[in-house]
XYZ file of C-alpha atoms in Angstrom:
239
model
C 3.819 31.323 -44.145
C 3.662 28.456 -46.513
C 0.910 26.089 -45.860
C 3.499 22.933 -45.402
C 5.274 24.553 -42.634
C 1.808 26.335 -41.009
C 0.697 22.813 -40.576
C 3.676 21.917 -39.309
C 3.637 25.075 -36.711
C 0.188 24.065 -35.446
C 1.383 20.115 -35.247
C 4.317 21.329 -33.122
C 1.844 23.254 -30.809
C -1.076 20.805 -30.689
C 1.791 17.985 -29.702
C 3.008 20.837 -27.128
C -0.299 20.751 -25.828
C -1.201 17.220 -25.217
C 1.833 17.406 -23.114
C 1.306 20.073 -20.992
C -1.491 22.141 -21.911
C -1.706 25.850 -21.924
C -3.289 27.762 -18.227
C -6.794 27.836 -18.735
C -6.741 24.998 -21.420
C -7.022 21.995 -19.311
C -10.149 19.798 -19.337
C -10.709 18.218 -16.213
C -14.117 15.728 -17.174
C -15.191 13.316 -14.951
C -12.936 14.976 -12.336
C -13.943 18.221 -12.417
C -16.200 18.343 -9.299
C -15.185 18.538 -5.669
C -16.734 15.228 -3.929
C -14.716 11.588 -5.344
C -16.913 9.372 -6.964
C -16.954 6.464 -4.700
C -15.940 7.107 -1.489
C -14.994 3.216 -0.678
C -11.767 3.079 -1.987
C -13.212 1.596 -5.472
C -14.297 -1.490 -4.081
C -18.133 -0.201 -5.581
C -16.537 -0.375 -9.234
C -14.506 -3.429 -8.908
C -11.212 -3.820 -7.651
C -9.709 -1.183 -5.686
C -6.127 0.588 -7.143
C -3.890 0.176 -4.353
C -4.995 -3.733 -4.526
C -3.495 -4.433 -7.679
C 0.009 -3.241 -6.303
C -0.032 -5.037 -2.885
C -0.734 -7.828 -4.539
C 1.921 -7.487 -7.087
C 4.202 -6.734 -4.232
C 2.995 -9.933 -2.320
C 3.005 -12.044 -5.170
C 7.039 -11.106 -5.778
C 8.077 -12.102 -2.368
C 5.342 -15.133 -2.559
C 8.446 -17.284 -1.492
C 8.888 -15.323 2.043
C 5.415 -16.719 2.813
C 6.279 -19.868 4.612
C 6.364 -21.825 8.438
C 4.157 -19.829 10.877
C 2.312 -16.766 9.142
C 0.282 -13.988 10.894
C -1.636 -11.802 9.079
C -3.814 -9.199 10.383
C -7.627 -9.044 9.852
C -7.950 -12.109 7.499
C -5.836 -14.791 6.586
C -6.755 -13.920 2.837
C -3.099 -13.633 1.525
C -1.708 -16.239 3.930
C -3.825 -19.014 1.961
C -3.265 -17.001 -2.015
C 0.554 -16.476 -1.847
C 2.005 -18.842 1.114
C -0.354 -22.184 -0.175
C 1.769 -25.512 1.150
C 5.086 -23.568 2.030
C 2.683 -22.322 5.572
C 2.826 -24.722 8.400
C 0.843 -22.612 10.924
C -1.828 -19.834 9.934
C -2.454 -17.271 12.333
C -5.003 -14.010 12.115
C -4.468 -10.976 14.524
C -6.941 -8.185 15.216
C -7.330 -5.324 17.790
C -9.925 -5.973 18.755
C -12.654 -9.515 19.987
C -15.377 -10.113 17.766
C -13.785 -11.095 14.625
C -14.399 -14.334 13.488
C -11.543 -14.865 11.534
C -9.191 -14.116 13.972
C -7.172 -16.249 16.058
C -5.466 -13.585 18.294
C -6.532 -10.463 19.791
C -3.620 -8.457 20.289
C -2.480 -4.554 20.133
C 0.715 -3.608 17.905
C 1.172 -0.647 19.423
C 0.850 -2.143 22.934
C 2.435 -5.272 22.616
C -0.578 -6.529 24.434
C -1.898 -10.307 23.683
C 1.864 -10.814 21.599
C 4.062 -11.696 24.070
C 6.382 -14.719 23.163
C 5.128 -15.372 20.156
C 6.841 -15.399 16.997
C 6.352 -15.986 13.670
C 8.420 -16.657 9.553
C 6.642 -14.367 8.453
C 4.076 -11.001 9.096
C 1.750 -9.797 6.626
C 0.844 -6.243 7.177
C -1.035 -4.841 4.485
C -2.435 -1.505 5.039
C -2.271 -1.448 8.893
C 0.550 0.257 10.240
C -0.583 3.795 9.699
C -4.000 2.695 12.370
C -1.701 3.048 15.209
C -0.730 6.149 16.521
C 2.463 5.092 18.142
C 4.327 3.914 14.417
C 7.859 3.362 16.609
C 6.270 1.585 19.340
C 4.419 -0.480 16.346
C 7.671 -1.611 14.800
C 9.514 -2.461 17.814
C 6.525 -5.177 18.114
C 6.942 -6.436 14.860
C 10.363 -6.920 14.972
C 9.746 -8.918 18.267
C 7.254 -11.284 16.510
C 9.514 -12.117 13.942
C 11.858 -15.360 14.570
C 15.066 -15.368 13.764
C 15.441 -14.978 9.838
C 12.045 -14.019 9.644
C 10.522 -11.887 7.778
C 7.535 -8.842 7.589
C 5.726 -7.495 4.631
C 4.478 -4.208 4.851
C 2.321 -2.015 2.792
C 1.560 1.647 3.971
C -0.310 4.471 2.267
C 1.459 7.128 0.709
C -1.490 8.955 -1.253
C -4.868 8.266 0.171
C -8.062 9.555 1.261
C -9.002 8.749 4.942
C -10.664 5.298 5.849
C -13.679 6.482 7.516
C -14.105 3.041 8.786
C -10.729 2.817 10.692
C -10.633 6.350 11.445
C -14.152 5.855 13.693
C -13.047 2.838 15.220
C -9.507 2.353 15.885
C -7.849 5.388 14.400
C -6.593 6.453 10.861
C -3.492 8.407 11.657
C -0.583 8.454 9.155
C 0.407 9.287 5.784
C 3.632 8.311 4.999
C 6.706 9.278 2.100
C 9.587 6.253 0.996
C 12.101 7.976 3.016
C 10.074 8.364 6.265
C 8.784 4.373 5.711
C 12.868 3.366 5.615
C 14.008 5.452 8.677
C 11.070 4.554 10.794
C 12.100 0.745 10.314
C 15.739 1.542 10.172
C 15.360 2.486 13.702
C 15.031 -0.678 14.286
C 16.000 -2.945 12.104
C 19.140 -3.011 10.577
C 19.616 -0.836 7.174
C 20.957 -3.639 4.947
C 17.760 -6.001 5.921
C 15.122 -3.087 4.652
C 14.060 -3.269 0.837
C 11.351 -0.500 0.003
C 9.587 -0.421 -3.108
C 6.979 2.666 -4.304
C 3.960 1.855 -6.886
C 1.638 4.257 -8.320
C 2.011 7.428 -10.469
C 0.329 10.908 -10.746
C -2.332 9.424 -12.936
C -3.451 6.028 -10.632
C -2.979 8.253 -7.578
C -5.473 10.783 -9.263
C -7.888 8.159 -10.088
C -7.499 6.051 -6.436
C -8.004 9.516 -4.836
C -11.319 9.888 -6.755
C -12.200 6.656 -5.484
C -12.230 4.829 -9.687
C -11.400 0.712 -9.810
C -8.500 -0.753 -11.273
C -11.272 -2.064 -14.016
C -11.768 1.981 -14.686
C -8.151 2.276 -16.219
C -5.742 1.509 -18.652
C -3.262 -1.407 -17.556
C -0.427 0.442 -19.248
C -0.953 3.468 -16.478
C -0.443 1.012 -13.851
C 3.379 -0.281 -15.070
C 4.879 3.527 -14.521
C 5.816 3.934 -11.297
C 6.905 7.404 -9.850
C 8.506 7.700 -6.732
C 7.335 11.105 -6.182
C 3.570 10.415 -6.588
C 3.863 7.152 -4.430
C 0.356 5.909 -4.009
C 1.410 2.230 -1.947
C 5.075 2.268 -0.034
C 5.640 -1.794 0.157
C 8.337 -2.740 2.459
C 10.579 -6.223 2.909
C 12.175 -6.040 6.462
C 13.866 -9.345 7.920
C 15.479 -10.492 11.292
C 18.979 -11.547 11.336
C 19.495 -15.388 12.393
């Protein structure tokens, strides 16, 4: 074979290869062991990967932030994205003993919630603590006045959170088609937007427990809806 179109052979293969290498030819580096290397979600390295897409997710439907607001554990993304447009700020948690919170009250339950309601929920990474998910959203439609509306983030790929699981229960994983027809149960169809972030490569790299500072920015602007690391919902009341 000539040596012009050898070179060009082994270009063809080596291009091949960065692709999809050969069995037996992948290099696996930094992840090649069997324990992550933080298990805290990143937060030990900087910011943690599934932050940087709830709060891209937030900061689109910034404008939904407004009137009475409860969020649950903190009022962190209450005071970021709502600002002046939030007339009342309210903070729910399960349980007493949190300082930031204004409310004690159980989703699942319904407990503490009764007649109140609110423009708009914030419900980052919360849903998937209660056992009872149907139960869960039947609440948070009931907190929502009329034209309200509830932002939701849920896990899709994601280790367990020790910390929840040993306190008040870590329980579900869920895909973009079970998030939709567990609120479409209850809320009508043509109110639910959902809305996947993450890829095989940021879902890799959150599951190993690496920081957003850890990575490329360009990996984080592909989105794959079958490696979905954050399922971000936009569910509103009729008037």
């Amino acid at each position: 074979m000539p040596l012009g179109r050898l070179r060009e052979a082994l270009r063809r293969r080596a291009a091949r290869w960065r692709v999809r290498p050969p069995v037996g030819w992948v290099r696996f580096g930094s992840f090649g062991r069997v324990h992550p290397i933080s298990r805290a979600f990143g937060f030990d390295r900087g910011t943690p990967i599934d932050r940087y897409y709830i709060e891209r997710f937030l900061d689109q439907h910034a404008s939904d932030i407004r009137g009475r607001v409860l969020e649950v554990g903190d009022d962190t993304y209450t005071r970021r994205f709502g600002g002046e447009r939030v007339t009342q700020r309210e903070v729910l948690h399960v349980v007493p003993g949190n300082p930031q919170a204004t409310l004690v009250g159980n989703l699942e339950t319904g407990e503490g919630l009764a007649g109140r309601t609110y423009d708009c929920l914030i419900l980052t990474q919360t849903l998937h603590c209660v056992y009872d998910l149907r139960a869960a959203v039947r609440t948070v439609r009931g907190l929502l006045a009329p034209g309200g509306v509830a932002l939701v983030t849920l896990p899709g790929i994601s280790q367990i959170s020790r910390y929840d699981a040993d306190r008040w229960g870590d329980y579900w994983r869920l895909t973009p088609l079970a998030a939709h027809r567990l609120f479409g149960d209850v809320f009508d169809h043509g109110r639910i937007e959902v809305r996947v972030y993450g890829n095989v490569q940021t879902a890799a790299a959150y599951l190993y427990g690496l920081a957003l500072e850890d990575l490329d920015r360009r990996a984080l602007e592909h989105n794959d809806a079958d490696y979905p690391l954050i399922i971000c919902l936009r569910v509103s009341r009729g008037k």
